Amino acid sequence: MSEILSSLRSLMASHSPPLDALVVPSEDYHQSEYVSARDKRREFVSGFTGSAGLALITKTEARLWTDGRYFLQAMQQLSNEWTLMRMGEDPLVEVWMSENLPEEANIGVDSWCVSVDTANRWGKSFAKKSQKLIPTTTDLVDQVWKNRPASEMCPVIVHPLEFAGRSVSEKLEDLRAKLKQESARGLVIAALDEVAWLYNIRGTDVAYCPVVHAFAIVTTDSAFLYVDKKKVSDEASAYFKGLSVEVREYTDVISDVSLLASDRLFSSFVSKTAQPEATKDMEIDSEQTDRLWVDPASCCYALYSKLDADKVLLQPSPLSLSKALKNPVELEGLKKAHVRDGAAVVQYLVWLDKQMQELYGASGYFLEAEANKKKPTETSKLTEVTVSDKLESLRAAKEHFRGLSFPTISSVGSNAAIIHYSPEPEACAEMDPDKIYLCDSGAQYLDGTTDITRTVHFGKPSAHEKDCYTAVLKGHVALGNARFPKGTNGYTLDILARAPLWKYGLDYRHGTGHGVGSYLFVHEGPHQVSFRPSARNVPLQATMTVTDEPGYYEDGNFGIRLENVLVVNDAETEFNFGEKGYLQFEHITWAPYQVKLIDLDQLTREEIDWLNTYHLKCKDILAPFMNQTEMEWLKKATEPVCVSV
């Protein structure tokens, strides 16, 4: 790391103008959470591998900001040259820069890797001391990254209508209606999942995310896709031609945004002299229709800088919400995908239970006793990685499987306290029958994306571990059983999942729920269930998906998390106060909760009834996928429970 930091500081000094600091974001040109190997610049300079964070390099310091999911991981991975800045506890990066960097400081950043929102926010903060945000002439990290991975050359894949549920023509029609509603003549689309969803295409450019590196521009009469043309087969080319979507080179997007700004961007599918049908009946003046729509959270500053800021509509992309509201085909596909996925998870637990008993002398999933401390041979021992590989193989045997939806968080004991722990083959832990095991995993299927977490113990859990698991379960059930008026956001609901933990003075440092894509990103907005203020922005609506995943993490000891994917549905209520209408959740994830970890005396009658009902459904729904041994295990895992009176 010393050599990398030294090389970057030399480039900072020779840059025109010289830089007092360099910001290295986690994001790529599309502001993605998960990025391809060649775009992991922040990881390269810092050594920190988490999916969220920002590195700041000054003449004498190196600091890394990340959120609560990664505090422990960052402490383990950062060298002593780096200082960890805890988001939510330490000053924001722009506050720290404005207060600690000199007056008139030049702060460099690759403007392709920073959003409009972020750049504008930093600019306001820097103005206090006449500091300047300087777009670097090239990405300085790329200049020192000698063995940077090559660009992905993966084909664009047409996503069949039988899985997409809506045609591109329908989506474009809806989008243009929204442009008209906002008096805008075009939209610049940068988010990879929005491009994929709009044009019904998928790809493999980013690990775990079925997207292709591409931009799009849609106007009232034209549609463009910007992608490396070497990725577009003759079949895909014909597909786009049939949709009147003009395919241009990925690198052409910046010049075309400039043309769009001056109203000189034309498609070969549309006559330059023809009046766009969508604008004929717009009864608004021409000055208003000159606006261009840009999502400030997903569009990079490099593209935004080519537009006239006075003629830009800065607000969330209309595609974000459209994509989150699943159509009937997508909902049906998601439910089927979760059934197959749940079957794989149960088959995994059956296998793991048997292995832990045979190799480690564990009492197993059902019995509560100390292990007899058998020691497997070096070749037969189980590690966090080898067991997660087994889970992947079980998923891979299921219909429509296309890969994992994120790196499996397979974590034993103290590693489970690292919220987004990622085991590595060379350094991961061996399975231990006397410690909690947390497995957060998911898969990509053609008909849906999955995300599930179960926490288990194959030995004798402590009373404290049971108390914590039970509190997490109570919060999980409380959120999943909620009924709430339409217009309610995830910020309001978040407390339901935390309240049982708060009773003991416990909490967790991550959000409670995120949307899930339809064979797209496992983390999908614009809605969320969280303590973060941004969760207030978008209310939950019927046909959205959202996870329900409270947890508790005790540094150095264990971690617990339970997660199901929910669908938001309309609710039938006896009354309808305020004529708002009400919503409720439907669980679509199927795998049992380990009864051995539950203190049943702490559950209410309603919670007991819910658990028994869920387990009965789980048994019936997964039965067609189980062999005799697996079915016997599942029956035992889902037996009704009761509390002594």
PDB file of N, CA, C and O in Angstrom, residues 36-39 149-154 204-206 213 228 231:
ATOM      1  N   SER A  36     -17.459  -4.243 -11.363  1.00  0.00           N
ATOM      2  CA  SER A  36     -16.603  -5.273 -11.956  1.00  0.00           C
ATOM      3  C   SER A  36     -15.200  -5.177 -11.368  1.00  0.00           C
ATOM      4  O   SER A  36     -14.828  -4.183 -10.740  1.00  0.00           O
ATOM      5  N   ALA A  37     -14.411  -6.211 -11.603  1.00  0.00           N
ATOM      6  CA  ALA A  37     -13.073  -6.278 -11.024  1.00  0.00           C
ATOM      7  C   ALA A  37     -12.215  -5.073 -11.415  1.00  0.00           C
ATOM      8  O   ALA A  37     -11.473  -4.523 -10.586  1.00  0.00           O
ATOM      9  N   ARG A  38     -12.335  -4.604 -12.652  1.00  0.00           N
ATOM     10  CA  ARG A  38     -11.493  -3.505 -13.119  1.00  0.00           C
ATOM     11  C   ARG A  38     -11.932  -2.155 -12.536  1.00  0.00           C
ATOM     12  O   ARG A  38     -11.218  -1.167 -12.658  1.00  0.00           O
ATOM     13  N   ASP A  39     -13.115  -2.113 -11.932  1.00  0.00           N
ATOM     14  CA  ASP A  39     -13.606  -0.861 -11.359  1.00  0.00           C
ATOM     15  C   ASP A  39     -13.443  -0.796  -9.838  1.00  0.00           C
ATOM     16  O   ASP A  39     -13.911   0.162  -9.210  1.00  0.00           O
ATOM     17  N   PRO A 149      -7.425  -5.479 -14.198  1.00  0.00           N
ATOM     18  CA  PRO A 149      -8.122  -6.460 -15.044  1.00  0.00           C
ATOM     19  C   PRO A 149      -8.622  -5.840 -16.339  1.00  0.00           C
ATOM     20  O   PRO A 149      -8.950  -4.652 -16.401  1.00  0.00           O
ATOM     21  N   ALA A 150      -8.707  -6.669 -17.361  1.00  0.00           N
ATOM     22  CA  ALA A 150      -9.175  -6.203 -18.668  1.00  0.00           C
ATOM     23  C   ALA A 150     -10.688  -5.980 -18.645  1.00  0.00           C
ATOM     24  O   ALA A 150     -11.388  -6.453 -17.741  1.00  0.00           O
ATOM     25  N   SER A 151     -11.171  -5.250 -19.632  1.00  0.00           N
ATOM     26  CA  SER A 151     -12.610  -5.027 -19.754  1.00  0.00           C
ATOM     27  C   SER A 151     -13.332  -6.341 -20.023  1.00  0.00           C
ATOM     28  O   SER A 151     -12.806  -7.224 -20.706  1.00  0.00           O
ATOM     29  N   GLU A 152     -14.535  -6.457 -19.467  1.00  0.00           N
ATOM     30  CA  GLU A 152     -15.340  -7.645 -19.695  1.00  0.00           C
ATOM     31  C   GLU A 152     -15.878  -7.623 -21.133  1.00  0.00           C
ATOM     32  O   GLU A 152     -16.305  -6.588 -21.614  1.00  0.00           O
ATOM     33  N   MET A 153     -15.844  -8.741 -21.771  1.00  0.00           N
ATOM     34  CA  MET A 153     -16.370  -8.819 -23.133  1.00  0.00           C
ATOM     35  C   MET A 153     -17.446  -9.907 -23.172  1.00  0.00           C
ATOM     36  O   MET A 153     -17.300 -10.965 -23.763  1.00  0.00           O
ATOM     37  N   CYS A 154     -18.535  -9.632 -22.450  1.00  0.00           N
ATOM     38  CA  CYS A 154     -19.624 -10.591 -22.316  1.00  0.00           C
ATOM     39  C   CYS A 154     -20.798 -10.137 -23.182  1.00  0.00           C
ATOM     40  O   CYS A 154     -21.095  -8.943 -23.249  1.00  0.00           O
ATOM     41  N   THR A 204     -23.471 -10.310 -18.182  1.00  0.00           N
ATOM     42  CA  THR A 204     -22.632 -10.868 -17.120  1.00  0.00           C
ATOM     43  C   THR A 204     -21.376 -10.023 -16.909  1.00  0.00           C
ATOM     44  O   THR A 204     -20.324 -10.540 -16.555  1.00  0.00           O
ATOM     45  N   ASP A 205     -21.500  -8.730 -17.123  1.00  0.00           N
ATOM     46  CA  ASP A 205     -20.339  -7.849 -16.994  1.00  0.00           C
ATOM     47  C   ASP A 205     -19.905  -7.667 -15.541  1.00  0.00           C
ATOM     48  O   ASP A 205     -18.738  -7.367 -15.268  1.00  0.00           O
ATOM     49  N   VAL A 206     -20.835  -7.789 -14.608  1.00  0.00           N
ATOM     50  CA  VAL A 206     -20.547  -7.578 -13.191  1.00  0.00           C
ATOM     51  C   VAL A 206     -20.895  -8.851 -12.433  1.00  0.00           C
ATOM     52  O   VAL A 206     -22.021  -9.359 -12.551  1.00  0.00           O
ATOM     53  N   HIS A 213     -22.590  -3.404 -19.060  1.00  0.00           N
ATOM     54  CA  HIS A 213     -22.156  -2.015 -18.939  1.00  0.00           C
ATOM     55  C   HIS A 213     -22.728  -1.219 -20.110  1.00  0.00           C
ATOM     56  O   HIS A 213     -22.319  -1.402 -21.265  1.00  0.00           O
ATOM     57  N   ASP A 228     -20.509  -1.412 -25.693  1.00  0.00           N
ATOM     58  CA  ASP A 228     -19.445  -1.887 -26.577  1.00  0.00           C
ATOM     59  C   ASP A 228     -20.082  -2.787 -27.638  1.00  0.00           C
ATOM     60  O   ASP A 228     -20.643  -3.837 -27.323  1.00  0.00           O
ATOM     61  N   LYS A 231     -20.095  -6.591 -28.001  1.00  0.00           N
ATOM     62  CA  LYS A 231     -20.951  -7.430 -27.152  1.00  0.00           C
ATOM     63  C   LYS A 231     -22.310  -7.712 -27.791  1.00  0.00           C
ATOM     64  O   LYS A 231     -23.098  -8.492 -27.246  1.00  0.00           O
TER      65      LYS A 231
END
